[in-house]
mmCIF file of the C-alpha atoms, coordinates in Angstrom:
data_MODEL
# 
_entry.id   MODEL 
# 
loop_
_atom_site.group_PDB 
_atom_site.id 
_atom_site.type_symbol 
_atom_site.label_atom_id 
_atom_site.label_alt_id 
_atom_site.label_comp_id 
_atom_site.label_asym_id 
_atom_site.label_entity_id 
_atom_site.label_seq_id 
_atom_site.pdbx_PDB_ins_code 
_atom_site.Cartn_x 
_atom_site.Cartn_y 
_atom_site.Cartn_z 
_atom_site.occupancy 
_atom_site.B_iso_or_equiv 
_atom_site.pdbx_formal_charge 
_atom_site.auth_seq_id 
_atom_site.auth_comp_id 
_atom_site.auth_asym_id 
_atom_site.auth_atom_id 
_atom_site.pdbx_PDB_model_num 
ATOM 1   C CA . UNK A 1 1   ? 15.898 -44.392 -27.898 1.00 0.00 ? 1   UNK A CA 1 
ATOM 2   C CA . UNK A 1 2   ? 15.467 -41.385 -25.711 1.00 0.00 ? 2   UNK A CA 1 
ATOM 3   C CA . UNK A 1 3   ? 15.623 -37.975 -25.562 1.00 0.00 ? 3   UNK A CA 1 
ATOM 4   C CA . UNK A 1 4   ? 14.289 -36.317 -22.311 1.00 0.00 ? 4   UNK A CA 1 
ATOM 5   C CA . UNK A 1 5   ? 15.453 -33.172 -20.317 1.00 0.00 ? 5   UNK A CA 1 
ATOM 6   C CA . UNK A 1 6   ? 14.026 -31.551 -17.236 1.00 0.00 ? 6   UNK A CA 1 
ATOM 7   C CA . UNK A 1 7   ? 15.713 -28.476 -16.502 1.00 0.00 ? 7   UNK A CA 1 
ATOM 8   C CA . UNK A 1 8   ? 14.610 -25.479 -13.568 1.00 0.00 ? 8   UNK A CA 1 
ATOM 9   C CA . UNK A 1 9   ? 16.322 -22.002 -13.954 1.00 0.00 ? 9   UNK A CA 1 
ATOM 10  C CA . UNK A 1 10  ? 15.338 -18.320 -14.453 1.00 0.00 ? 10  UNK A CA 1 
ATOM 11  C CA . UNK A 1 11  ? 14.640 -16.599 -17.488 1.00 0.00 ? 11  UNK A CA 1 
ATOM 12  C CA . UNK A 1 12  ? 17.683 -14.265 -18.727 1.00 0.00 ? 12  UNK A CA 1 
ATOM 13  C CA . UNK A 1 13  ? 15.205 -11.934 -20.851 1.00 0.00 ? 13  UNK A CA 1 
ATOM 14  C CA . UNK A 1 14  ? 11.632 -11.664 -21.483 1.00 0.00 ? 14  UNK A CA 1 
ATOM 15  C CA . UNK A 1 15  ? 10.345 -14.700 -24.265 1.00 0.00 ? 15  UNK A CA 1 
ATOM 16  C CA . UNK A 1 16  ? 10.214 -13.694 -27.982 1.00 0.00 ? 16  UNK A CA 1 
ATOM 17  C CA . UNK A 1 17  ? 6.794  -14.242 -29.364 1.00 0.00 ? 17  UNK A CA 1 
ATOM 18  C CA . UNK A 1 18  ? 6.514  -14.594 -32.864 1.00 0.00 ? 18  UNK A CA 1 
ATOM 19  C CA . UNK A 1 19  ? 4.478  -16.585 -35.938 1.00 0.00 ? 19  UNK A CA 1 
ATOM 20  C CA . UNK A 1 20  ? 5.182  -18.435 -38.530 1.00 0.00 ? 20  UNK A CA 1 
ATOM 21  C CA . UNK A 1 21  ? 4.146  -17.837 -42.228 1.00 0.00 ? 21  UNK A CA 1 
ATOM 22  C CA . UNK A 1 22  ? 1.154  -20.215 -41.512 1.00 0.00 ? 22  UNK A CA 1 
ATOM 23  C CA . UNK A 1 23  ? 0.081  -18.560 -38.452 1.00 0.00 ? 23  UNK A CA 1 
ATOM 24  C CA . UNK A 1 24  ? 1.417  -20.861 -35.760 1.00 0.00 ? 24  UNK A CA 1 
ATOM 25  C CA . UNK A 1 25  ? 2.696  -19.311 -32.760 1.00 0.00 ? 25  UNK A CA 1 
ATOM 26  C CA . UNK A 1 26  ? 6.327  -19.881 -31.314 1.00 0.00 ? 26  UNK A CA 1 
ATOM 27  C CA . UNK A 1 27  ? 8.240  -18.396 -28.244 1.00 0.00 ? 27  UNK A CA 1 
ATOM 28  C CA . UNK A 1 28  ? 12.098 -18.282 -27.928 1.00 0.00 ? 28  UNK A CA 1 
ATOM 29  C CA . UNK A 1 29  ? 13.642 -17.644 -24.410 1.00 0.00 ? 29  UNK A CA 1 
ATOM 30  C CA . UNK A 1 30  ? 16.531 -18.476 -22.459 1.00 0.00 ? 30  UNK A CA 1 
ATOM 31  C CA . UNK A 1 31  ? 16.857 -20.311 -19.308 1.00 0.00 ? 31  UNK A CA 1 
ATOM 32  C CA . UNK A 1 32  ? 19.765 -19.877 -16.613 1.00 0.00 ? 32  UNK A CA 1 
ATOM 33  C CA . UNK A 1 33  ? 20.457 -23.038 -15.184 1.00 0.00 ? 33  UNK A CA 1 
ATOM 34  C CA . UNK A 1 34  ? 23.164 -23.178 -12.105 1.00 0.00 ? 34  UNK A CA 1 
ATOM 35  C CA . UNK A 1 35  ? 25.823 -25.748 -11.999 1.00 0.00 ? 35  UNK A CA 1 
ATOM 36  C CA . UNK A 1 36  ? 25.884 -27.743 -9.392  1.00 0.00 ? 36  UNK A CA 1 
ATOM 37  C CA . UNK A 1 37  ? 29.316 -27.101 -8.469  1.00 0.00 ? 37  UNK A CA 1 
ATOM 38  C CA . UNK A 1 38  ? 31.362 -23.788 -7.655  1.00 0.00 ? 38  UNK A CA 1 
ATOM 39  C CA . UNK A 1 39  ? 34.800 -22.356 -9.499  1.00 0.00 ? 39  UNK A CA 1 
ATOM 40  C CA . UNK A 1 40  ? 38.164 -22.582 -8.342  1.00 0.00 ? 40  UNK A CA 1 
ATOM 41  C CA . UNK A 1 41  ? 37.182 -19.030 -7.286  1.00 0.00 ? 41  UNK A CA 1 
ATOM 42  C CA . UNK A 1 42  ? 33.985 -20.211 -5.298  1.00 0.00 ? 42  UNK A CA 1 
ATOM 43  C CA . UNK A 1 43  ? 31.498 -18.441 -7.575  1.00 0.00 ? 43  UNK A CA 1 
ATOM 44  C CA . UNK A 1 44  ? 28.548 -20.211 -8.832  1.00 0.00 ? 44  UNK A CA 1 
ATOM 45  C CA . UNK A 1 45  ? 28.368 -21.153 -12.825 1.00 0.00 ? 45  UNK A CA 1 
ATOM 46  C CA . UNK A 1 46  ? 25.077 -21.324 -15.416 1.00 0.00 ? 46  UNK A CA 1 
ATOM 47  C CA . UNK A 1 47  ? 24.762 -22.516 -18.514 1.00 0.00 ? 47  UNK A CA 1 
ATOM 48  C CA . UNK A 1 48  ? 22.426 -20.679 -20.390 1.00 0.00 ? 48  UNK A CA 1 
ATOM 49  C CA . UNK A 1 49  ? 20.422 -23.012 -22.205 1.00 0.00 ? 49  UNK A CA 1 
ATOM 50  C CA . UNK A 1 50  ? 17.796 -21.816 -25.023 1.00 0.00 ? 50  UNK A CA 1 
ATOM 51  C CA . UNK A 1 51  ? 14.218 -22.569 -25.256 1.00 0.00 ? 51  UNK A CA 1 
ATOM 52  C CA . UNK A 1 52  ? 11.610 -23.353 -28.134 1.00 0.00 ? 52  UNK A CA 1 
ATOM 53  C CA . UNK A 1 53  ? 7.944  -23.568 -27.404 1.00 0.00 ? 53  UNK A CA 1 
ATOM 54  C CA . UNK A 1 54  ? 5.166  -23.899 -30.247 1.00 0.00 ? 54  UNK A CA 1 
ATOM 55  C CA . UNK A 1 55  ? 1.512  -23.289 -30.560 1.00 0.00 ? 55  UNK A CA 1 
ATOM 56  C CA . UNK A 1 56  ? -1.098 -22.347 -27.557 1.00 0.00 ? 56  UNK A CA 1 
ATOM 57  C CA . UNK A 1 57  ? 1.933  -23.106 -24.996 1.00 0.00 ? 57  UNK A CA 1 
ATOM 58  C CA . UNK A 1 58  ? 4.067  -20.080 -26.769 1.00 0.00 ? 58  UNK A CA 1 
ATOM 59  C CA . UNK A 1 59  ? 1.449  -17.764 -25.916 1.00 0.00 ? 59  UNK A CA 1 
ATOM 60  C CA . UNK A 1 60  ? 1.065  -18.866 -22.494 1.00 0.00 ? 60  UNK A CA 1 
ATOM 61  C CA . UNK A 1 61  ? 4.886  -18.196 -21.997 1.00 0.00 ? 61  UNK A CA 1 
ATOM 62  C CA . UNK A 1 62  ? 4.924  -15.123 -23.725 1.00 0.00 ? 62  UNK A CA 1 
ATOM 63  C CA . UNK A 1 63  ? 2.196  -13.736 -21.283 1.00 0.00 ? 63  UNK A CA 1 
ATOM 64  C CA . UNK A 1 64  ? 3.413  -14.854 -18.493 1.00 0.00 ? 64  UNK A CA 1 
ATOM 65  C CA . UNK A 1 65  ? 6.636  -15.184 -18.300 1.00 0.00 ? 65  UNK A CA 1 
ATOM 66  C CA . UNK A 1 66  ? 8.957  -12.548 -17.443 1.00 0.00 ? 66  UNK A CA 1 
ATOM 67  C CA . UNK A 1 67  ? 13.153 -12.196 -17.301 1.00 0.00 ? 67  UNK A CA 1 
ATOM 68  C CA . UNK A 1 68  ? 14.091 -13.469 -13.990 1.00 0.00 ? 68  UNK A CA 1 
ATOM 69  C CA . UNK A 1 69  ? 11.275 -15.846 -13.170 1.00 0.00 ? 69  UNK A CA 1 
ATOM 70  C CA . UNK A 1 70  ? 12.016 -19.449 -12.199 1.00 0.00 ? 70  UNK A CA 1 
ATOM 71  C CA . UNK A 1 71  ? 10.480 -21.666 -14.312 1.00 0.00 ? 71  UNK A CA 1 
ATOM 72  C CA . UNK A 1 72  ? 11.016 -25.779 -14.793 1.00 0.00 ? 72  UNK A CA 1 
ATOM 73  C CA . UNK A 1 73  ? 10.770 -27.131 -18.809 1.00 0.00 ? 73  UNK A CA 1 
ATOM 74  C CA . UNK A 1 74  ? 10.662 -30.018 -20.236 1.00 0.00 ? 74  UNK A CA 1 
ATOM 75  C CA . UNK A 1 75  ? 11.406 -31.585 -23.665 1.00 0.00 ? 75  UNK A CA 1 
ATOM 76  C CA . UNK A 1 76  ? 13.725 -32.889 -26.060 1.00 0.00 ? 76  UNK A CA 1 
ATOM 77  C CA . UNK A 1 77  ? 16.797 -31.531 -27.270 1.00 0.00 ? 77  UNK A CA 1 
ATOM 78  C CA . UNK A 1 78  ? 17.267 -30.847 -30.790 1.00 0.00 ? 78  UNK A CA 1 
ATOM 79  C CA . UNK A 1 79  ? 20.652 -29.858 -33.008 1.00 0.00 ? 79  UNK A CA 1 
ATOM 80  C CA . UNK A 1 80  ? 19.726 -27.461 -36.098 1.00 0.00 ? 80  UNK A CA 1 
ATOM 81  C CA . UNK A 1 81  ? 22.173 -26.067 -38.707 1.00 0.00 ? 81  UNK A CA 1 
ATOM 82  C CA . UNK A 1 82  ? 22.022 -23.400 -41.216 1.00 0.00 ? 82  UNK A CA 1 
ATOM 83  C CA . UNK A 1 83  ? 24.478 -21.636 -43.343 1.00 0.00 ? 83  UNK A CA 1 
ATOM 84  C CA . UNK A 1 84  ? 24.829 -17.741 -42.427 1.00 0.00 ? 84  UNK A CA 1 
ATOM 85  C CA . UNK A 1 85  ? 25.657 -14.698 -44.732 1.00 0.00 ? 85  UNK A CA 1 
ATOM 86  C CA . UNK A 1 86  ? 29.652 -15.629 -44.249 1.00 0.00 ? 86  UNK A CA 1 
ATOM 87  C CA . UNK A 1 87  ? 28.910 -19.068 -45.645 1.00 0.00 ? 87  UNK A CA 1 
ATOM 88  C CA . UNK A 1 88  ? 29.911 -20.954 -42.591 1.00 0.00 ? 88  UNK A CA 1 
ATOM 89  C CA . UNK A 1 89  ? 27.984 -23.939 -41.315 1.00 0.00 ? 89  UNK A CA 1 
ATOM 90  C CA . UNK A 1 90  ? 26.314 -23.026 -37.968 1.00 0.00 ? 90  UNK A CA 1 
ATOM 91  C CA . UNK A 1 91  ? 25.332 -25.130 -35.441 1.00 0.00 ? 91  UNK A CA 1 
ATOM 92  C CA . UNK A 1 92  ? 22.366 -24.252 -32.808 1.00 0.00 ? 92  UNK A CA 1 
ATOM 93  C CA . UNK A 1 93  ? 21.301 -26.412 -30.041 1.00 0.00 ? 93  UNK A CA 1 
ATOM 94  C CA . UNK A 1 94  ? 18.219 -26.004 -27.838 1.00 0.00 ? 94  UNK A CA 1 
ATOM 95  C CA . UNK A 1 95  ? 15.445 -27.681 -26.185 1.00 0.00 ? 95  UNK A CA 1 
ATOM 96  C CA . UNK A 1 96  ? 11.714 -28.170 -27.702 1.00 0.00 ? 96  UNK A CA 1 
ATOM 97  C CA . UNK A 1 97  ? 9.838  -28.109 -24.736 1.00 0.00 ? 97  UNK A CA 1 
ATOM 98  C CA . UNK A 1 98  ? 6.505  -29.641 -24.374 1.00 0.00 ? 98  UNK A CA 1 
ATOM 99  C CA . UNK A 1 99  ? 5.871  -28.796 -21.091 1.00 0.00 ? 99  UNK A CA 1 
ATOM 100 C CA . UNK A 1 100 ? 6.837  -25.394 -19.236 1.00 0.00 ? 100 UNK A CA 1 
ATOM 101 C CA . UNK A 1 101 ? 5.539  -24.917 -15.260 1.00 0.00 ? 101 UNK A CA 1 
ATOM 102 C CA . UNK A 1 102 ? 6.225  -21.708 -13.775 1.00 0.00 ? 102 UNK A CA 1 
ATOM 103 C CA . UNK A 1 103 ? 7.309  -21.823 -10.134 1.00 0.00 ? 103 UNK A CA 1 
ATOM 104 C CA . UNK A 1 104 ? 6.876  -18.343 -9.195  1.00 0.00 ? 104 UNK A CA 1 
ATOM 105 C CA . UNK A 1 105 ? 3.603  -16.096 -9.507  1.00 0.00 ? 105 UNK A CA 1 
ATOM 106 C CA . UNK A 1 106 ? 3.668  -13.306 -11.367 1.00 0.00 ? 106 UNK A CA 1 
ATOM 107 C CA . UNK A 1 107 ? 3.111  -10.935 -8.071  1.00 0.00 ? 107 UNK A CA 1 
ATOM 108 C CA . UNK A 1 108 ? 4.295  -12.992 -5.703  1.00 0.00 ? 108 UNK A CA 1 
ATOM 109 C CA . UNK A 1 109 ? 8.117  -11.367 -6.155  1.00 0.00 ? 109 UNK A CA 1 
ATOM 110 C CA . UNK A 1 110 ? 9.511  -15.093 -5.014  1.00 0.00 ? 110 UNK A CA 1 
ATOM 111 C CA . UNK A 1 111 ? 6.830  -17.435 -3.893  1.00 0.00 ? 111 UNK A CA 1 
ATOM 112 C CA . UNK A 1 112 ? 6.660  -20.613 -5.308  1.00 0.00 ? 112 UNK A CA 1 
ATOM 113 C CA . UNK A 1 113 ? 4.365  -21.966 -7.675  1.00 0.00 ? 113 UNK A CA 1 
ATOM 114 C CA . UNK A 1 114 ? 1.186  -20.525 -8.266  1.00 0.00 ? 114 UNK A CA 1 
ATOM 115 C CA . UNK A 1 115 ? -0.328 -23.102 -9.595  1.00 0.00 ? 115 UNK A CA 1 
ATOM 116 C CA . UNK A 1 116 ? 0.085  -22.191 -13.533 1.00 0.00 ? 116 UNK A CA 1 
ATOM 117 C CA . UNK A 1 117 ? 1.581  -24.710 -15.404 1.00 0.00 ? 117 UNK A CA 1 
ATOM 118 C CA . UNK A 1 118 ? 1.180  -25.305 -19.149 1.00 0.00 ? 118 UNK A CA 1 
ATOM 119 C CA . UNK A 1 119 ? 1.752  -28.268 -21.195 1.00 0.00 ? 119 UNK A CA 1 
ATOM 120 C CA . UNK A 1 120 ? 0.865  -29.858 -24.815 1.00 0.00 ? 120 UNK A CA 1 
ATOM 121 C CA . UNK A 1 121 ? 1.088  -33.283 -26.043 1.00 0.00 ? 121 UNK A CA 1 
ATOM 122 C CA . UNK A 1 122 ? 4.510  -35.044 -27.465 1.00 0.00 ? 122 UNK A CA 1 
ATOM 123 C CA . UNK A 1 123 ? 4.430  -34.308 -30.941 1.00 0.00 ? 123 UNK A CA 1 
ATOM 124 C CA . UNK A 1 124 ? 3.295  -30.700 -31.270 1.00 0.00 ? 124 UNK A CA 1 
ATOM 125 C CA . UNK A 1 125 ? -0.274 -31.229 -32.045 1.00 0.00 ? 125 UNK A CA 1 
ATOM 126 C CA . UNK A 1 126 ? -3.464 -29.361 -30.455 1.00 0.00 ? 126 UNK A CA 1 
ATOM 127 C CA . UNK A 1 127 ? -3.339 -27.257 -27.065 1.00 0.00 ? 127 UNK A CA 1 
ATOM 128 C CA . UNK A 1 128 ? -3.925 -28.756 -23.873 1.00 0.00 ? 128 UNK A CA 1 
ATOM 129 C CA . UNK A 1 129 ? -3.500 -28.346 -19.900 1.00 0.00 ? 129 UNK A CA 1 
ATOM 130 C CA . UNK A 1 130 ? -1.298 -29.745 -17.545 1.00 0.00 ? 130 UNK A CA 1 
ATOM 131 C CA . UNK A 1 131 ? -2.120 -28.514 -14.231 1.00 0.00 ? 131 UNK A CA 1 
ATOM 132 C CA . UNK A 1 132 ? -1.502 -31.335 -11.954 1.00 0.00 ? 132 UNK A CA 1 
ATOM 133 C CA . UNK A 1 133 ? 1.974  -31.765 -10.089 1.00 0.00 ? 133 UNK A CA 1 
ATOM 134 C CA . UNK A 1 134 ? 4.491  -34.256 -10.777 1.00 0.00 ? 134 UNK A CA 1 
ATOM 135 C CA . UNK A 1 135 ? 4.091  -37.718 -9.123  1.00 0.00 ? 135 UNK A CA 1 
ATOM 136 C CA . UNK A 1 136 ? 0.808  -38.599 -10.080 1.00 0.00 ? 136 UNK A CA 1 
ATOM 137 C CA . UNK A 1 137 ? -1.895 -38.792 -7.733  1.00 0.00 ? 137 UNK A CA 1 
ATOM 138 C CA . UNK A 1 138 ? -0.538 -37.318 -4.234  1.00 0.00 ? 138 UNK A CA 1 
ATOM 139 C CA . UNK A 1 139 ? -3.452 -35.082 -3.687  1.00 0.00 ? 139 UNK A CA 1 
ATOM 140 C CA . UNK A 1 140 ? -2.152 -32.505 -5.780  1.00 0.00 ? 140 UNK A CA 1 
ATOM 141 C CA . UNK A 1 141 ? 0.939  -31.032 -3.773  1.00 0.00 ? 141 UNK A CA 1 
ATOM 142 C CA . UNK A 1 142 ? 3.821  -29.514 -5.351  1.00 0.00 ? 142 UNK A CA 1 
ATOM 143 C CA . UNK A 1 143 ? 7.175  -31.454 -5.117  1.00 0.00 ? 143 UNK A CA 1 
ATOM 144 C CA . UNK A 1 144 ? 9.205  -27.726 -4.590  1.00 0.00 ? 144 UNK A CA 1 
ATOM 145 C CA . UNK A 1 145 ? 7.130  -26.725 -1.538  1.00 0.00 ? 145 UNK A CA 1 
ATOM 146 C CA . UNK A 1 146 ? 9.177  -27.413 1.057   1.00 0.00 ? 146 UNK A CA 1 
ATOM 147 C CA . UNK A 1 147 ? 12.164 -26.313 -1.610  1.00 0.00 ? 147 UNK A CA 1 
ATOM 148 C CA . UNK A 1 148 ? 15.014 -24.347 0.367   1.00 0.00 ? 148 UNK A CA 1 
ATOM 149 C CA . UNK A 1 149 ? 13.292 -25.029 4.333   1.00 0.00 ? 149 UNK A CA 1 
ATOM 150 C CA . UNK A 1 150 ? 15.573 -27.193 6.080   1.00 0.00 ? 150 UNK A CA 1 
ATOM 151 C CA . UNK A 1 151 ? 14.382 -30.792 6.117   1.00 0.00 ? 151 UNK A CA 1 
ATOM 152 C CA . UNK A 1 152 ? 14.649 -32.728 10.129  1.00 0.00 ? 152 UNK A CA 1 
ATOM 153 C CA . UNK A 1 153 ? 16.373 -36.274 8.978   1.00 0.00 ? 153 UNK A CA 1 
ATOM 154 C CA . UNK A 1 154 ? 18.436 -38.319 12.006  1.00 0.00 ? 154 UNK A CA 1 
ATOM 155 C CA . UNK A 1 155 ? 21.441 -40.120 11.011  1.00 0.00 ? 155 UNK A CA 1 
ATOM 156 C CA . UNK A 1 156 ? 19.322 -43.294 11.615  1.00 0.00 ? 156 UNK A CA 1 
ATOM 157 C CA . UNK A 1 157 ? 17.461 -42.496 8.235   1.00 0.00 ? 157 UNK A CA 1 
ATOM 158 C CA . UNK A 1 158 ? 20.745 -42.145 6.068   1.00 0.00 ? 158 UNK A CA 1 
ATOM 159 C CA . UNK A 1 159 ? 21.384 -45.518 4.322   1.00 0.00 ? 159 UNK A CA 1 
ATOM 160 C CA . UNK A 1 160 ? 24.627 -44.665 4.514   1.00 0.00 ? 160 UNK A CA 1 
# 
C-alpha cells in the first residue's frame, strides 16, 4: 500500500507553532494549491489543503515560513475524527508532511529557492537535513529553476 502526496502552493497564514504535553514541537499551516483548470467564469480555483509537521521540522517552518510563501511538502495523508461540544462526529483531513522545501527566500520577495529545505525521516523519529534537490545526483540543481521561462522545444521533439 501507499500513501504519498507532493503538493507546491503558498501559505494562506503564518504556521501555528505549538507543543505538546511532552514537549514535542508541532506546526499547523495551510497550503493554497491551484487547480489546474479554470471556472466556467475563467478564474483560477485552490483547494486549501492543511498541513501537520512534528518535531525539529515544526520549528524550522515556524521560523521561516511566512503567509504567502511558496513552499512544496511532502507526506502522507491522514483522516482524524473527534466528537465536538455539539456531539457530532467530525471529520478532519490533512497531510503529515515529512518533508517541507521552501521555494522562495525569505528576502528575495519572489526568487526561487534559496536553498533551505528541511526534511525528517518516515516515521517521525529524530531531526535531520534534506538539503539536496530532487533527482538524485545531478550536481545539485533545482528542478524549478527554469520554472515559468519559456522552454525552446521544435515540433520534431514532441512524440506526438
Amino acid at each position: 500500500m501507499l500513501n504519498r502526496v507532493i503538493l507546491i502552493g503558498r501559505l494562506t497564514r503564518d504556521p501555528e507553532l505549538r507543543y505538546t504535553p511532552a514537549g514535542v514541537a508541532v506546526t499547523q499551516f495551510t497550503l493554497a494549491v491551484d487547480r489546474p483548470f479554470s471556472s466556467n467564469q475563467g478564474q483560477r480555483e485552490a483547494d486549501f489543503i492543511p498541513v501537520v509537521t512534528w518535531r525539529q521540522l515544526a520549528e524550522t517552518c515556524a521560523n521561516y515560513l511566512r503567509k504567502g510563501r511558496l513552499a512544496a511538502v511532502e507526506g502522507r495523508i491522514q483522516v482524524r475524527n473527534y466528537d465536538n461540544n455539539e456531539g457530532r462526529r467530525v471529520y478532519v483531513t490533512e497531510i503529515i508532511a515529512d518533508n517541507v522545501r521552501f521555494l522562495e527566500s525569505a528576502n528575495s520577495g519572489g526568487n526561487r529557492d534559496d536553498g533551505m529545505g528541511m526534511g525528517a525521516p518516515s516515521g517521525g523519529g529524530g531531526g535531520g537535513g534534506n538539503r539536496g534537490s530532487y533527482g538524485g545526483g545531478r550536481d545539485n540543481q533545482d528542478p524549478f529553476q527554469d520554472d515559468g521561462k519559456p522552454i525552446d522545444i521544435s515540433d520534431d521533439d514532441l512524440p506526438f
